[in-house]
Amino acid sequence: MPVHGIKNVCVVGAGNMGHQIALCFAIAGYQVKCTDINPEVLKKAEEFADRYLPERVAKGKMSEEVARQARANLSFTLDLKEAAADADVVVEAIIEKLDAKRELFARLDEICPPHTILATNSSFIVSSKIATATRRPEKVCNMHFFNPALVMKLVEVVKGPHTAQETAQIILDLARDIGKVPVLLQKEIYGFLVNRILSAITHEALYLYDMGIASHEDIDRAVELALGHPMGPFRLMDLTGIDLSYYIAMERYRETGDPAHKPSPVIVEKFVKKEWGRKTGKGFYDYSDAK
Ligand code: 3HC
């Protein structure tokens, strides 16, 4: 049941996260327009929706009516203006580059009605760095989903110093309404909660790998079998994207100047070779047979 009168949601960026975030909203009954500048990415997002919803029905996890309605709620367009013009909430899930996000938010500020909330799904960029590109900083915040967004329950909502209490409350209620469990960060901090904790584990795993102490398979096995994590750190980097691991490390290094935060040699190597994990068919593991 839509909350705070919100009906229309726009998801900008149909990649690894955006295509599933769009589906989360569509399944919950919101009208969703999903947009991307890359026609191939948008086509893949639409194909995923066309495959995913019938699969849920076939598995007995979703009724035919919910699946039919969800698909009807969801549309895809290359035109940002068309996607965002009537949005009550925009969730941005584009590349993790600050300049690109600021440019997009400035455009969204022009396109969207004054009441529209602009949320970023960035993994680590705090919204105060983006909000100043708009004339509505009080309506800007972080709404951070986890991969795969259709499965993972948590959403981090981060309230910047510019974010109105009402904006944070609406996003918290919206997250609950789509079946997620939100946590609120009252202050901005780089990497929020989860990625700070995750990066400590990943950093150590990469150190052990780069030192030749153990293979990535054995490090994953150790974390999965001893700590009970569903995926070891290398399998998880393949899921979230090695390009993202690279951008996160580079940004943190730029911010702190601390060489300890530089991307590890194997991450640089895989970034340059475009071995970005599942999305490119190869990362630490091979996915050439995957759909
Ligand atoms: N997309 C959508 N649904 C998926 C999926 C995907 N890529 N992968 C699995 N699923 C669904 C399956 O359909 C299945 O649903 P069902 O039980 O309702 O039928 C369910 O997830 C379980 O799938 P499987 O049995 O095939 O596989 P697993 O039990 O191994 O679960 C997993 C897969 C959910 C991905 C699990 O391995 C997991 O939880 N991994 C850890 C994920 C994680 O840590 N995510 C957070 C990453 S950090 C992040 O995202 C932050 C960002 O900023 C980088």
JSON list of C-alpha atoms in Angstrom, two decimals, residues 14-209:
[
{"chain": "A", "resi": 14, "resn": "ALA", "atom": "CA", "xyz": [19.31, -0.22, -14.73]},
{"chain": "A", "resi": 15, "resn": "GLY", "atom": "CA", "xyz": [22.54, -2.09, -13.97]},
{"chain": "A", "resi": 16, "resn": "ASN", "atom": "CA", "xyz": [23.55, -4.51, -11.24]},
{"chain": "A", "resi": 17, "resn": "MET", "atom": "CA", "xyz": [21.41, -2.81, -8.58]},
{"chain": "A", "resi": 18, "resn": "GLY", "atom": "CA", "xyz": [18.92, -0.60, -10.43]},
{"chain": "A", "resi": 19, "resn": "HIS", "atom": "CA", "xyz": [17.05, -3.32, -12.34]},
{"chain": "A", "resi": 20, "resn": "GLN", "atom": "CA", "xyz": [16.27, -5.18, -9.11]},
{"chain": "A", "resi": 21, "resn": "ILE", "atom": "CA", "xyz": [15.45, -2.04, -7.12]},
{"chain": "A", "resi": 22, "resn": "ALA", "atom": "CA", "xyz": [12.92, -1.15, -9.84]},
{"chain": "A", "resi": 23, "resn": "LEU", "atom": "CA", "xyz": [11.34, -4.59, -9.52]},
{"chain": "A", "resi": 24, "resn": "CYS", "atom": "CA", "xyz": [11.15, -4.29, -5.70]},
{"chain": "A", "resi": 25, "resn": "PHE", "atom": "CA", "xyz": [9.00, -1.17, -6.09]},
{"chain": "A", "resi": 26, "resn": "ALA", "atom": "CA", "xyz": [6.91, -2.59, -8.94]},
{"chain": "A", "resi": 27, "resn": "ILE", "atom": "CA", "xyz": [6.11, -5.78, -6.98]},
{"chain": "A", "resi": 28, "resn": "ALA", "atom": "CA", "xyz": [5.04, -3.63, -4.02]},
{"chain": "A", "resi": 29, "resn": "GLY", "atom": "CA", "xyz": [2.53, -1.79, -6.22]},
{"chain": "A", "resi": 30, "resn": "TYR", "atom": "CA", "xyz": [4.34, 1.39, -7.24]},
{"chain": "A", "resi": 31, "resn": "GLN", "atom": "CA", "xyz": [4.38, 2.70, -10.80]},
{"chain": "A", "resi": 32, "resn": "VAL", "atom": "CA", "xyz": [8.03, 2.46, -11.76]},
{"chain": "A", "resi": 33, "resn": "LYS", "atom": "CA", "xyz": [9.94, 3.95, -14.66]},
{"chain": "A", "resi": 34, "resn": "CYS", "atom": "CA", "xyz": [13.41, 2.58, -15.02]},
{"chain": "A", "resi": 35, "resn": "THR", "atom": "CA", "xyz": [15.91, 4.45, -17.17]},
{"chain": "A", "resi": 36, "resn": "ASP", "atom": "CA", "xyz": [19.51, 4.12, -18.31]},
{"chain": "A", "resi": 37, "resn": "ILE", "atom": "CA", "xyz": [21.70, 5.84, -20.89]},
{"chain": "A", "resi": 38, "resn": "ASN", "atom": "CA", "xyz": [22.83, 2.46, -22.24]},
{"chain": "A", "resi": 39, "resn": "PRO", "atom": "CA", "xyz": [20.21, 0.68, -24.41]},
{"chain": "A", "resi": 40, "resn": "GLU", "atom": "CA", "xyz": [21.90, -2.70, -23.90]},
{"chain": "A", "resi": 41, "resn": "VAL", "atom": "CA", "xyz": [21.72, -2.37, -20.11]},
{"chain": "A", "resi": 42, "resn": "LEU", "atom": "CA", "xyz": [18.08, -1.30, -20.30]},
{"chain": "A", "resi": 43, "resn": "LYS", "atom": "CA", "xyz": [17.22, -4.21, -22.59]},
{"chain": "A", "resi": 44, "resn": "LYS", "atom": "CA", "xyz": [18.88, -6.66, -20.18]},
{"chain": "A", "resi": 45, "resn": "ALA", "atom": "CA", "xyz": [16.91, -5.14, -17.28]},
{"chain": "A", "resi": 46, "resn": "GLU", "atom": "CA", "xyz": [13.65, -5.63, -19.15]},
{"chain": "A", "resi": 47, "resn": "GLU", "atom": "CA", "xyz": [14.59, -9.19, -20.12]},
{"chain": "A", "resi": 48, "resn": "PHE", "atom": "CA", "xyz": [15.38, -9.91, -16.47]},
{"chain": "A", "resi": 49, "resn": "ALA", "atom": "CA", "xyz": [11.94, -8.70, -15.36]},
{"chain": "A", "resi": 50, "resn": "ASP", "atom": "CA", "xyz": [10.29, -10.80, -18.07]},
{"chain": "A", "resi": 51, "resn": "ARG", "atom": "CA", "xyz": [12.20, -13.86, -16.86]},
{"chain": "A", "resi": 52, "resn": "TYR", "atom": "CA", "xyz": [12.12, -13.25, -13.11]},
{"chain": "A", "resi": 53, "resn": "LEU", "atom": "CA", "xyz": [8.40, -12.70, -12.54]},
{"chain": "A", "resi": 54, "resn": "PRO", "atom": "CA", "xyz": [7.20, -15.89, -14.33]},
{"chain": "A", "resi": 55, "resn": "GLU", "atom": "CA", "xyz": [9.97, -17.82, -12.54]},
{"chain": "A", "resi": 56, "resn": "ARG", "atom": "CA", "xyz": [8.62, -16.64, -9.17]},
{"chain": "A", "resi": 57, "resn": "VAL", "atom": "CA", "xyz": [5.14, -17.78, -10.19]},
{"chain": "A", "resi": 58, "resn": "ALA", "atom": "CA", "xyz": [6.46, -21.15, -11.41]},
{"chain": "A", "resi": 59, "resn": "LYS", "atom": "CA", "xyz": [8.30, -21.59, -8.07]},
{"chain": "A", "resi": 60, "resn": "GLY", "atom": "CA", "xyz": [5.07, -20.86, -6.19]},
{"chain": "A", "resi": 61, "resn": "LYS", "atom": "CA", "xyz": [6.65, -17.77, -4.57]},
{"chain": "A", "resi": 62, "resn": "MET", "atom": "CA", "xyz": [4.34, -15.21, -6.19]},
{"chain": "A", "resi": 63, "resn": "SER", "atom": "CA", "xyz": [0.76, -15.24, -7.38]},
{"chain": "A", "resi": 64, "resn": "GLU", "atom": "CA", "xyz": [0.05, -14.80, -11.08]},
{"chain": "A", "resi": 65, "resn": "GLU", "atom": "CA", "xyz": [-1.90, -11.66, -10.28]},
{"chain": "A", "resi": 66, "resn": "VAL", "atom": "CA", "xyz": [0.98, -10.02, -8.37]},
{"chain": "A", "resi": 67, "resn": "ALA", "atom": "CA", "xyz": [3.41, -10.91, -11.16]},
{"chain": "A", "resi": 68, "resn": "ARG", "atom": "CA", "xyz": [1.07, -9.58, -13.87]},
{"chain": "A", "resi": 69, "resn": "GLN", "atom": "CA", "xyz": [0.46, -6.36, -11.93]},
{"chain": "A", "resi": 70, "resn": "ALA", "atom": "CA", "xyz": [4.17, -5.91, -11.17]},
{"chain": "A", "resi": 71, "resn": "ARG", "atom": "CA", "xyz": [5.04, -6.20, -14.86]},
{"chain": "A", "resi": 72, "resn": "ALA", "atom": "CA", "xyz": [2.29, -3.75, -15.75]},
{"chain": "A", "resi": 73, "resn": "ASN", "atom": "CA", "xyz": [3.66, -1.32, -13.13]},
{"chain": "A", "resi": 74, "resn": "LEU", "atom": "CA", "xyz": [7.13, -1.37, -14.66]},
{"chain": "A", "resi": 75, "resn": "SER", "atom": "CA", "xyz": [8.27, 0.45, -17.77]},
{"chain": "A", "resi": 76, "resn": "PHE", "atom": "CA", "xyz": [11.67, 1.11, -19.29]},
{"chain": "A", "resi": 77, "resn": "THR", "atom": "CA", "xyz": [12.81, 4.18, -21.19]},
{"chain": "A", "resi": 78, "resn": "LEU", "atom": "CA", "xyz": [16.05, 5.73, -22.39]},
{"chain": "A", "resi": 79, "resn": "ASP", "atom": "CA", "xyz": [14.54, 9.18, -21.86]},
{"chain": "A", "resi": 80, "resn": "LEU", "atom": "CA", "xyz": [15.39, 10.59, -18.43]},
{"chain": "A", "resi": 81, "resn": "LYS", "atom": "CA", "xyz": [12.81, 13.35, -18.77]},
{"chain": "A", "resi": 82, "resn": "GLU", "atom": "CA", "xyz": [10.02, 10.89, -19.49]},
{"chain": "A", "resi": 83, "resn": "ALA", "atom": "CA", "xyz": [11.15, 8.67, -16.60]},
{"chain": "A", "resi": 84, "resn": "ALA", "atom": "CA", "xyz": [11.47, 11.38, -13.97]},
{"chain": "A", "resi": 85, "resn": "ALA", "atom": "CA", "xyz": [8.91, 14.06, -14.90]},
{"chain": "A", "resi": 86, "resn": "ASP", "atom": "CA", "xyz": [6.12, 12.66, -12.71]},
{"chain": "A", "resi": 87, "resn": "ALA", "atom": "CA", "xyz": [8.22, 10.88, -10.09]},
{"chain": "A", "resi": 88, "resn": "ASP", "atom": "CA", "xyz": [7.45, 11.30, -6.41]},
{"chain": "A", "resi": 89, "resn": "VAL", "atom": "CA", "xyz": [10.71, 9.58, -5.52]},
{"chain": "A", "resi": 90, "resn": "VAL", "atom": "CA", "xyz": [13.82, 9.00, -7.63]},
{"chain": "A", "resi": 91, "resn": "VAL", "atom": "CA", "xyz": [16.36, 6.35, -6.67]},
{"chain": "A", "resi": 92, "resn": "GLU", "atom": "CA", "xyz": [19.67, 6.84, -8.44]},
{"chain": "A", "resi": 93, "resn": "ALA", "atom": "CA", "xyz": [21.78, 3.74, -9.06]},
{"chain": "A", "resi": 94, "resn": "ILE", "atom": "CA", "xyz": [24.30, 4.87, -11.69]},
{"chain": "A", "resi": 95, "resn": "ILE", "atom": "CA", "xyz": [28.08, 4.54, -11.83]},
{"chain": "A", "resi": 96, "resn": "GLU", "atom": "CA", "xyz": [29.95, 5.32, -8.59]},
{"chain": "A", "resi": 97, "resn": "LYS", "atom": "CA", "xyz": [31.49, 8.55, -9.82]},
{"chain": "A", "resi": 98, "resn": "LEU", "atom": "CA", "xyz": [30.72, 11.74, -7.96]},
{"chain": "A", "resi": 99, "resn": "ASP", "atom": "CA", "xyz": [30.80, 14.02, -11.03]},
{"chain": "A", "resi": 100, "resn": "ALA", "atom": "CA", "xyz": [28.31, 11.82, -12.89]},
{"chain": "A", "resi": 101, "resn": "LYS", "atom": "CA", "xyz": [25.99, 11.76, -9.88]},
{"chain": "A", "resi": 102, "resn": "ARG", "atom": "CA", "xyz": [26.16, 15.54, -9.38]},
{"chain": "A", "resi": 103, "resn": "GLU", "atom": "CA", "xyz": [25.41, 16.13, -13.04]},
{"chain": "A", "resi": 104, "resn": "LEU", "atom": "CA", "xyz": [22.46, 13.74, -12.90]},
{"chain": "A", "resi": 105, "resn": "PHE", "atom": "CA", "xyz": [21.03, 15.27, -9.73]},
{"chain": "A", "resi": 106, "resn": "ALA", "atom": "CA", "xyz": [21.25, 18.77, -11.24]},
{"chain": "A", "resi": 107, "resn": "ARG", "atom": "CA", "xyz": [19.26, 17.50, -14.24]},
{"chain": "A", "resi": 108, "resn": "LEU", "atom": "CA", "xyz": [16.74, 15.71, -12.02]},
{"chain": "A", "resi": 109, "resn": "ASP", "atom": "CA", "xyz": [16.30, 18.92, -10.05]},
{"chain": "A", "resi": 110, "resn": "GLU", "atom": "CA", "xyz": [15.28, 20.64, -13.29]},
{"chain": "A", "resi": 111, "resn": "ILE", "atom": "CA", "xyz": [13.02, 17.82, -14.48]},
{"chain": "A", "resi": 112, "resn": "CYS", "atom": "CA", "xyz": [11.21, 16.74, -11.29]},
{"chain": "A", "resi": 113, "resn": "PRO", "atom": "CA", "xyz": [8.36, 18.50, -9.51]},
{"chain": "A", "resi": 114, "resn": "PRO", "atom": "CA", "xyz": [9.34, 20.41, -6.33]},
{"chain": "A", "resi": 115, "resn": "HIS", "atom": "CA", "xyz": [8.03, 17.69, -3.98]},
{"chain": "A", "resi": 116, "resn": "THR", "atom": "CA", "xyz": [10.17, 14.90, -5.47]},
{"chain": "A", "resi": 117, "resn": "ILE", "atom": "CA", "xyz": [12.67, 13.21, -3.16]},
{"chain": "A", "resi": 118, "resn": "LEU", "atom": "CA", "xyz": [16.00, 12.42, -4.78]},
{"chain": "A", "resi": 119, "resn": "ALA", "atom": "CA", "xyz": [17.71, 9.43, -3.15]},
{"chain": "A", "resi": 120, "resn": "THR", "atom": "CA", "xyz": [21.03, 7.89, -4.05]},
{"chain": "A", "resi": 121, "resn": "ASN", "atom": "CA", "xyz": [21.79, 4.18, -3.80]},
{"chain": "A", "resi": 122, "resn": "SER", "atom": "CA", "xyz": [25.52, 4.93, -3.75]},
{"chain": "A", "resi": 123, "resn": "SER", "atom": "CA", "xyz": [27.56, 2.33, -1.87]},
{"chain": "A", "resi": 124, "resn": "PHE", "atom": "CA", "xyz": [29.75, 4.91, -0.19]},
{"chain": "A", "resi": 125, "resn": "ILE", "atom": "CA", "xyz": [29.23, 8.49, -1.44]},
{"chain": "A", "resi": 126, "resn": "VAL", "atom": "CA", "xyz": [27.37, 10.52, 1.19]},
{"chain": "A", "resi": 127, "resn": "SER", "atom": "CA", "xyz": [24.49, 12.56, -0.19]},
{"chain": "A", "resi": 128, "resn": "SER", "atom": "CA", "xyz": [25.83, 15.92, 1.06]},
{"chain": "A", "resi": 129, "resn": "LYS", "atom": "CA", "xyz": [28.38, 15.70, -1.77]},
{"chain": "A", "resi": 130, "resn": "ILE", "atom": "CA", "xyz": [25.55, 15.40, -4.27]},
{"chain": "A", "resi": 131, "resn": "ALA", "atom": "CA", "xyz": [22.80, 17.53, -2.70]},
{"chain": "A", "resi": 132, "resn": "THR", "atom": "CA", "xyz": [24.62, 20.80, -3.39]},
{"chain": "A", "resi": 133, "resn": "ALA", "atom": "CA", "xyz": [24.10, 20.19, -7.12]},
{"chain": "A", "resi": 134, "resn": "THR", "atom": "CA", "xyz": [20.36, 20.71, -6.49]},
{"chain": "A", "resi": 135, "resn": "ARG", "atom": "CA", "xyz": [18.13, 23.49, -5.15]},
{"chain": "A", "resi": 136, "resn": "ARG", "atom": "CA", "xyz": [16.39, 21.01, -2.86]},
{"chain": "A", "resi": 137, "resn": "PRO", "atom": "CA", "xyz": [19.10, 19.62, -0.53]},
{"chain": "A", "resi": 138, "resn": "GLU", "atom": "CA", "xyz": [16.47, 18.99, 2.15]},
{"chain": "A", "resi": 139, "resn": "LYS", "atom": "CA", "xyz": [14.91, 16.40, -0.18]},
{"chain": "A", "resi": 140, "resn": "VAL", "atom": "CA", "xyz": [18.15, 14.51, -0.84]},
{"chain": "A", "resi": 141, "resn": "CYS", "atom": "CA", "xyz": [19.39, 11.45, 1.10]},
{"chain": "A", "resi": 142, "resn": "ASN", "atom": "CA", "xyz": [20.99, 8.02, 0.76]},
{"chain": "A", "resi": 143, "resn": "MET", "atom": "CA", "xyz": [18.76, 4.98, 0.28]},
{"chain": "A", "resi": 144, "resn": "HIS", "atom": "CA", "xyz": [21.20, 2.10, 0.07]},
{"chain": "A", "resi": 145, "resn": "PHE", "atom": "CA", "xyz": [20.06, -1.36, -1.06]},
{"chain": "A", "resi": 146, "resn": "PHE", "atom": "CA", "xyz": [22.13, -4.55, -1.00]},
{"chain": "A", "resi": 147, "resn": "ASN", "atom": "CA", "xyz": [22.89, -7.02, -3.74]},
{"chain": "A", "resi": 148, "resn": "PRO", "atom": "CA", "xyz": [20.82, -8.89, -4.83]},
{"chain": "A", "resi": 149, "resn": "ALA", "atom": "CA", "xyz": [18.27, -6.18, -4.04]},
{"chain": "A", "resi": 150, "resn": "LEU", "atom": "CA", "xyz": [15.29, -8.49, -4.56]},
{"chain": "A", "resi": 151, "resn": "VAL", "atom": "CA", "xyz": [16.59, -10.79, -1.83]},
{"chain": "A", "resi": 152, "resn": "MET", "atom": "CA", "xyz": [18.50, -8.72, 0.74]},
{"chain": "A", "resi": 153, "resn": "LYS", "atom": "CA", "xyz": [16.20, -7.19, 3.35]},
{"chain": "A", "resi": 154, "resn": "LEU", "atom": "CA", "xyz": [18.33, -4.34, 4.62]},
{"chain": "A", "resi": 155, "resn": "VAL", "atom": "CA", "xyz": [18.18, -0.75, 3.40]},
{"chain": "A", "resi": 156, "resn": "GLU", "atom": "CA", "xyz": [20.47, 1.87, 4.91]},
{"chain": "A", "resi": 157, "resn": "VAL", "atom": "CA", "xyz": [18.89, 5.33, 5.06]},
{"chain": "A", "resi": 158, "resn": "VAL", "atom": "CA", "xyz": [21.44, 8.04, 5.69]},
{"chain": "A", "resi": 159, "resn": "LYS", "atom": "CA", "xyz": [20.36, 11.47, 6.83]},
{"chain": "A", "resi": 160, "resn": "GLY", "atom": "CA", "xyz": [22.84, 14.17, 5.90]},
{"chain": "A", "resi": 161, "resn": "PRO", "atom": "CA", "xyz": [23.02, 17.52, 7.66]},
{"chain": "A", "resi": 162, "resn": "HIS", "atom": "CA", "xyz": [20.99, 18.96, 4.75]},
{"chain": "A", "resi": 163, "resn": "THR", "atom": "CA", "xyz": [18.31, 16.22, 4.79]},
{"chain": "A", "resi": 164, "resn": "ALA", "atom": "CA", "xyz": [14.94, 17.17, 6.29]},
{"chain": "A", "resi": 165, "resn": "GLN", "atom": "CA", "xyz": [13.65, 14.85, 9.01]},
{"chain": "A", "resi": 166, "resn": "GLU", "atom": "CA", "xyz": [10.50, 14.42, 6.91]},
{"chain": "A", "resi": 167, "resn": "THR", "atom": "CA", "xyz": [12.53, 13.21, 3.92]},
{"chain": "A", "resi": 168, "resn": "ALA", "atom": "CA", "xyz": [14.32, 10.57, 6.00]},
{"chain": "A", "resi": 169, "resn": "GLN", "atom": "CA", "xyz": [10.98, 9.47, 7.52]},
{"chain": "A", "resi": 170, "resn": "ILE", "atom": "CA", "xyz": [9.35, 9.10, 4.09]},
{"chain": "A", "resi": 171, "resn": "ILE", "atom": "CA", "xyz": [12.24, 6.99, 2.82]},
{"chain": "A", "resi": 172, "resn": "LEU", "atom": "CA", "xyz": [12.20, 4.82, 5.96]},
{"chain": "A", "resi": 173, "resn": "ASP", "atom": "CA", "xyz": [8.45, 4.24, 5.54]},
{"chain": "A", "resi": 174, "resn": "LEU", "atom": "CA", "xyz": [8.85, 3.61, 1.83]},
{"chain": "A", "resi": 175, "resn": "ALA", "atom": "CA", "xyz": [11.55, 1.00, 2.49]},
{"chain": "A", "resi": 176, "resn": "ARG", "atom": "CA", "xyz": [9.25, -0.77, 4.98]},
{"chain": "A", "resi": 177, "resn": "ASP", "atom": "CA", "xyz": [6.38, -0.61, 2.50]},
{"chain": "A", "resi": 178, "resn": "ILE", "atom": "CA", "xyz": [8.36, -2.56, -0.10]},
{"chain": "A", "resi": 179, "resn": "GLY", "atom": "CA", "xyz": [9.15, -5.26, 2.45]},
{"chain": "A", "resi": 180, "resn": "LYS", "atom": "CA", "xyz": [12.61, -4.09, 3.47]},
{"chain": "A", "resi": 181, "resn": "VAL", "atom": "CA", "xyz": [14.00, -3.48, 6.93]},
{"chain": "A", "resi": 182, "resn": "PRO", "atom": "CA", "xyz": [15.55, -0.02, 7.08]},
{"chain": "A", "resi": 183, "resn": "VAL", "atom": "CA", "xyz": [18.20, 1.24, 9.46]},
{"chain": "A", "resi": 184, "resn": "LEU", "atom": "CA", "xyz": [18.73, 4.96, 9.95]},
{"chain": "A", "resi": 185, "resn": "LEU", "atom": "CA", "xyz": [22.14, 6.58, 10.10]},
{"chain": "A", "resi": 186, "resn": "GLN", "atom": "CA", "xyz": [21.65, 9.89, 11.89]},
{"chain": "A", "resi": 187, "resn": "LYS", "atom": "CA", "xyz": [24.96, 11.22, 10.60]},
{"chain": "A", "resi": 188, "resn": "GLU", "atom": "CA", "xyz": [26.89, 10.73, 7.41]},
{"chain": "A", "resi": 189, "resn": "ILE", "atom": "CA", "xyz": [29.92, 8.45, 7.44]},
{"chain": "A", "resi": 190, "resn": "TYR", "atom": "CA", "xyz": [31.89, 7.08, 4.51]},
{"chain": "A", "resi": 191, "resn": "GLY", "atom": "CA", "xyz": [30.76, 3.53, 3.62]},
{"chain": "A", "resi": 192, "resn": "PHE", "atom": "CA", "xyz": [27.80, 3.72, 6.03]},
{"chain": "A", "resi": 193, "resn": "LEU", "atom": "CA", "xyz": [27.49, 0.67, 8.32]},
{"chain": "A", "resi": 194, "resn": "VAL", "atom": "CA", "xyz": [27.66, -2.43, 6.18]},
{"chain": "A", "resi": 195, "resn": "ASN", "atom": "CA", "xyz": [30.31, -1.47, 3.65]},
{"chain": "A", "resi": 196, "resn": "ARG", "atom": "CA", "xyz": [32.63, -0.32, 6.44]},
{"chain": "A", "resi": 197, "resn": "ILE", "atom": "CA", "xyz": [32.36, -3.74, 8.09]},
{"chain": "A", "resi": 198, "resn": "LEU", "atom": "CA", "xyz": [32.50, -5.59, 4.79]},
{"chain": "A", "resi": 199, "resn": "SER", "atom": "CA", "xyz": [35.53, -3.66, 3.59]},
{"chain": "A", "resi": 200, "resn": "ALA", "atom": "CA", "xyz": [37.48, -4.64, 6.71]},
{"chain": "A", "resi": 201, "resn": "ILE", "atom": "CA", "xyz": [36.88, -8.32, 5.86]},
{"chain": "A", "resi": 202, "resn": "THR", "atom": "CA", "xyz": [37.54, -7.84, 2.15]},
{"chain": "A", "resi": 203, "resn": "HIS", "atom": "CA", "xyz": [40.71, -5.85, 2.81]},
{"chain": "A", "resi": 204, "resn": "GLU", "atom": "CA", "xyz": [42.13, -8.66, 4.94]},
{"chain": "A", "resi": 205, "resn": "ALA", "atom": "CA", "xyz": [41.07, -11.34, 2.44]},
{"chain": "A", "resi": 206, "resn": "LEU", "atom": "CA", "xyz": [42.83, -9.48, -0.39]},
{"chain": "A", "resi": 207, "resn": "TYR", "atom": "CA", "xyz": [45.95, -9.06, 1.73]},
{"chain": "A", "resi": 208, "resn": "LEU", "atom": "CA", "xyz": [46.07, -12.81, 2.40]},
{"chain": "A", "resi": 209, "resn": "TYR", "atom": "CA", "xyz": [45.53, -13.54, -1.30]}
]
